[in-house]
mmCIF file of C-alpha atoms in Angstrom:
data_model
loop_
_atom_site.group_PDB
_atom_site.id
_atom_site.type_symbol
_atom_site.label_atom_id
_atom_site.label_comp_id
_atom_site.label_asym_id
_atom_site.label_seq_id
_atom_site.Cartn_x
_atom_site.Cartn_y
_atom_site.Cartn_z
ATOM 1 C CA UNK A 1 -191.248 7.644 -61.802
ATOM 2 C CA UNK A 2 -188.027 6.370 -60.540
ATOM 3 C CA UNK A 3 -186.182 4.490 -62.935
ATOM 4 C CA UNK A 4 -182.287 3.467 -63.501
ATOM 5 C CA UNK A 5 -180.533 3.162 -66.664
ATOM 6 C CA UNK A 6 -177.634 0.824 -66.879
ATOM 7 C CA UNK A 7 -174.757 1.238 -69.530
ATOM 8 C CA UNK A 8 -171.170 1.075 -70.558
ATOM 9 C CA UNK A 9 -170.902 -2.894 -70.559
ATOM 10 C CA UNK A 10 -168.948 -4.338 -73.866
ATOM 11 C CA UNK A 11 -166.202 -6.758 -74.463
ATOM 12 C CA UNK A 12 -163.495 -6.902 -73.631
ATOM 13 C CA UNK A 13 -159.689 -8.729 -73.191
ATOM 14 C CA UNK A 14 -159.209 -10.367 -69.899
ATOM 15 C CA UNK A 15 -156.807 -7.845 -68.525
ATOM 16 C CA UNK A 16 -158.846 -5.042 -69.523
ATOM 17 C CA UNK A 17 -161.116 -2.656 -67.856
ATOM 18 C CA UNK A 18 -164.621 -1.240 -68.465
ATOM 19 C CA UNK A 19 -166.374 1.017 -66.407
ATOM 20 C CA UNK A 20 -170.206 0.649 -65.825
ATOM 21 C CA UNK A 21 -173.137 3.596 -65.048
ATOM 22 C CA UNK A 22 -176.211 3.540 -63.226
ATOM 23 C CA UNK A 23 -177.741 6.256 -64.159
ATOM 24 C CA UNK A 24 -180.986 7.555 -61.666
ATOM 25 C CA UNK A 25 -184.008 9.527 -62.447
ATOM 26 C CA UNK A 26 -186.960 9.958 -59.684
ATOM 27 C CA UNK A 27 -185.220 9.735 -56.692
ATOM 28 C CA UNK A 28 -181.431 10.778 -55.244
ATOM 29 C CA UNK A 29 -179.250 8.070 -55.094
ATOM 30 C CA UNK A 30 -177.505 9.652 -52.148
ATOM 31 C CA UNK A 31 -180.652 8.465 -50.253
ATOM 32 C CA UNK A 32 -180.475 5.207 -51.227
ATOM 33 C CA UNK A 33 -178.651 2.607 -50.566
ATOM 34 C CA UNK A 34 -177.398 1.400 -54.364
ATOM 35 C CA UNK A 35 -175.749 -1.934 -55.486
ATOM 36 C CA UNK A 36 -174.665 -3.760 -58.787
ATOM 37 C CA UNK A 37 -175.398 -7.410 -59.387
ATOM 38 C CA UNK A 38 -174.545 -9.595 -62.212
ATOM 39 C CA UNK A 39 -175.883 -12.593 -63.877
ATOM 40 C CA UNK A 40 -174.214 -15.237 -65.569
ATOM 41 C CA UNK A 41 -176.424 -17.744 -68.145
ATOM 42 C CA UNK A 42 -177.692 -20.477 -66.319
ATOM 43 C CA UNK A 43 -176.838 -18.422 -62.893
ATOM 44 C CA UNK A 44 -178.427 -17.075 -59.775
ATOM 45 C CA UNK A 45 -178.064 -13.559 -59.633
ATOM 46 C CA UNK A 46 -174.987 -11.953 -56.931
ATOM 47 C CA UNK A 47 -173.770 -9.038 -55.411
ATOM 48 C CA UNK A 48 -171.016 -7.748 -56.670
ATOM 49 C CA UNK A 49 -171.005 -4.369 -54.725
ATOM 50 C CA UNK A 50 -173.121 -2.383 -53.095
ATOM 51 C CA UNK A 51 -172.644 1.325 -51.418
ATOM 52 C CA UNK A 52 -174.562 2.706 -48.140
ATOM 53 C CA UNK A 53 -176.245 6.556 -48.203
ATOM 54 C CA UNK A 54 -173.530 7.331 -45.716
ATOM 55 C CA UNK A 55 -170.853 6.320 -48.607
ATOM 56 C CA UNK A 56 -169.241 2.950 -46.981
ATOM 57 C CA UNK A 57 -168.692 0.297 -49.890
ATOM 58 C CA UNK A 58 -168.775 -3.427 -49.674
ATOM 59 C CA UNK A 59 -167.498 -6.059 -52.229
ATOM 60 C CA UNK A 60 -167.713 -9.545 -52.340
ATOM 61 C CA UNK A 61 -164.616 -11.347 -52.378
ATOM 62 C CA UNK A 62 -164.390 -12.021 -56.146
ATOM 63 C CA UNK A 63 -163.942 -8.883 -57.285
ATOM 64 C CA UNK A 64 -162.218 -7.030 -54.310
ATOM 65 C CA UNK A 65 -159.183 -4.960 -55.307
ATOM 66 C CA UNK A 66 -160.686 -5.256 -58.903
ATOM 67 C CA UNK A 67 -163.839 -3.131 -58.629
ATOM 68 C CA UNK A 68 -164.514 0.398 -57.252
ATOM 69 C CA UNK A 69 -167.846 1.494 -56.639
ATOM 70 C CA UNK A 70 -168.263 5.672 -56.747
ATOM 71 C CA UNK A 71 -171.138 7.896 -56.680
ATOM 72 C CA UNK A 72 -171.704 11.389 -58.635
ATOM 73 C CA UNK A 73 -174.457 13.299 -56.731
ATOM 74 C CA UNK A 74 -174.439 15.673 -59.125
ATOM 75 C CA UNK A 75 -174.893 13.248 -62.368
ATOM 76 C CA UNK A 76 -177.268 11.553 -60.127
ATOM 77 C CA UNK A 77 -175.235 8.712 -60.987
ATOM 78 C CA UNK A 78 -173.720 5.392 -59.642
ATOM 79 C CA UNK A 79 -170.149 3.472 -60.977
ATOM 80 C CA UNK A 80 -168.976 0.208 -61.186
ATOM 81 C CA UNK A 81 -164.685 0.733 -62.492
ATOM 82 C CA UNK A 82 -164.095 -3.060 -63.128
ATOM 83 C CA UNK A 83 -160.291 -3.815 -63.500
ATOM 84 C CA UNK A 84 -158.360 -6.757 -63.645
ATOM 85 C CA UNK A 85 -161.269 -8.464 -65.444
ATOM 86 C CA UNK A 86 -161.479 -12.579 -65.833
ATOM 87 C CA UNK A 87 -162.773 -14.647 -68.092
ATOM 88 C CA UNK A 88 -165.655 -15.132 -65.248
ATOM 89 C CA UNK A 89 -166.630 -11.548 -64.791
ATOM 90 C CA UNK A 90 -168.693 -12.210 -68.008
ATOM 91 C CA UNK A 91 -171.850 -11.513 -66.770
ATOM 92 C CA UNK A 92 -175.097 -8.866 -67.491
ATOM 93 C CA UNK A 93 -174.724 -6.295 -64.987
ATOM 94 C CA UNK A 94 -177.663 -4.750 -63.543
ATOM 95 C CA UNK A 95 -177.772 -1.582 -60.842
ATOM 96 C CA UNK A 96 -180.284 -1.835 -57.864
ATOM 97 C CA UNK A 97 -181.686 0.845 -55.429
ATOM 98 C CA UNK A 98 -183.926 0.521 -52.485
ATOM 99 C CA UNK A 99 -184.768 -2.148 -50.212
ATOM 100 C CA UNK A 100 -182.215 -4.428 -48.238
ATOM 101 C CA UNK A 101 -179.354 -5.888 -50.099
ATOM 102 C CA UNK A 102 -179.368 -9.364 -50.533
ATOM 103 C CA UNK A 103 -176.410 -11.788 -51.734
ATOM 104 C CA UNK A 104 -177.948 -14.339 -54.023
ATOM 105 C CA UNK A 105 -181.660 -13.741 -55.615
ATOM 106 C CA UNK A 106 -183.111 -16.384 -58.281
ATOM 107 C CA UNK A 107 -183.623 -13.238 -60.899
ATOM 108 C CA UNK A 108 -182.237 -9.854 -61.445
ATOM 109 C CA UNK A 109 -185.608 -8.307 -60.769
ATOM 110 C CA UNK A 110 -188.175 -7.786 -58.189
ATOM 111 C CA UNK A 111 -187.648 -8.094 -53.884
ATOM 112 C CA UNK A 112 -188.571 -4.230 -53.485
ATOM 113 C CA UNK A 113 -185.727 -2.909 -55.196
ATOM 114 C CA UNK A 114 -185.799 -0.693 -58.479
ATOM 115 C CA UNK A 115 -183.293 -2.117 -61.322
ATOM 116 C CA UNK A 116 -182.057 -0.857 -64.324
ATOM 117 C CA UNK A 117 -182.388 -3.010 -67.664
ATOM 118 C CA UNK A 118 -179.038 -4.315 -67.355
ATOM 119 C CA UNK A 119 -175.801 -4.319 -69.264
ATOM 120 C CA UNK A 120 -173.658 -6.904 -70.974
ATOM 121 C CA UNK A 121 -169.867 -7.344 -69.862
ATOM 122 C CA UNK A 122 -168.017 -9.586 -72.335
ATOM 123 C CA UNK A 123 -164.545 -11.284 -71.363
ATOM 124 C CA UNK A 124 -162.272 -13.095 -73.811
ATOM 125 C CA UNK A 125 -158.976 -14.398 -73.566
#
């Protein structure tokens, strides 16, 4: 069954850091392409950043400079290192894998990708 457990959201300062994992079970996620999108209340759900089988990284404008995505082959597992954060970075983050990445999506679920339950990052001033 391939499934993908999100973790390591919390609150935090705006300032601060948290790092995020997307952690994969069923597939490789070195043969997938794998992204992380967030969802604020009352929000459509966006890229944030996404990274290719071959390794190449994108980011969306927002958080560019601010957010590293990595991979761990080994751990089978995906990052998100979120620096720099803002009071609009509050969001639930959720991991993807599979299909084609989209930028905008009415829901955090569904369009032939695989998504992990989601996890809540927090940012007060």
């Amino acid at each position: 069954e391939v499934r993908l457990m999100d973790s390591g959201g919390g609150s935090v300062q705006a300032g601060g850091s948290l790092r995020l994992s997307c952690s994969a079970s069923g597939f490789n996620v070195d043969d997938s392409p794998m992204a992380w999108y967030r969802q604020a209340p009352g929000t459509e759900c966006k890229l944030v950043s996404s990274i290719a089988r071959a390794g190449s990284s994108y980011y969306v404008d927002d958080v560019k400079g601010r957010f590293t995505i990595s991979r761990d082959n080994a751990k089978n597992t995906v990052y998100l290192q979120m620096t720099q954060l803002k009071l609009e970075d509050t969001a639930v983050y959720y991991c993807a894998a599979g299909g084609a990445i989209r930028f905008l999506l009415p829901s955090c679920s569904g369009y032939g990708m695989t998504w992990g339950q989601g996890t809540q990052a927090t940012i007060s001033s």
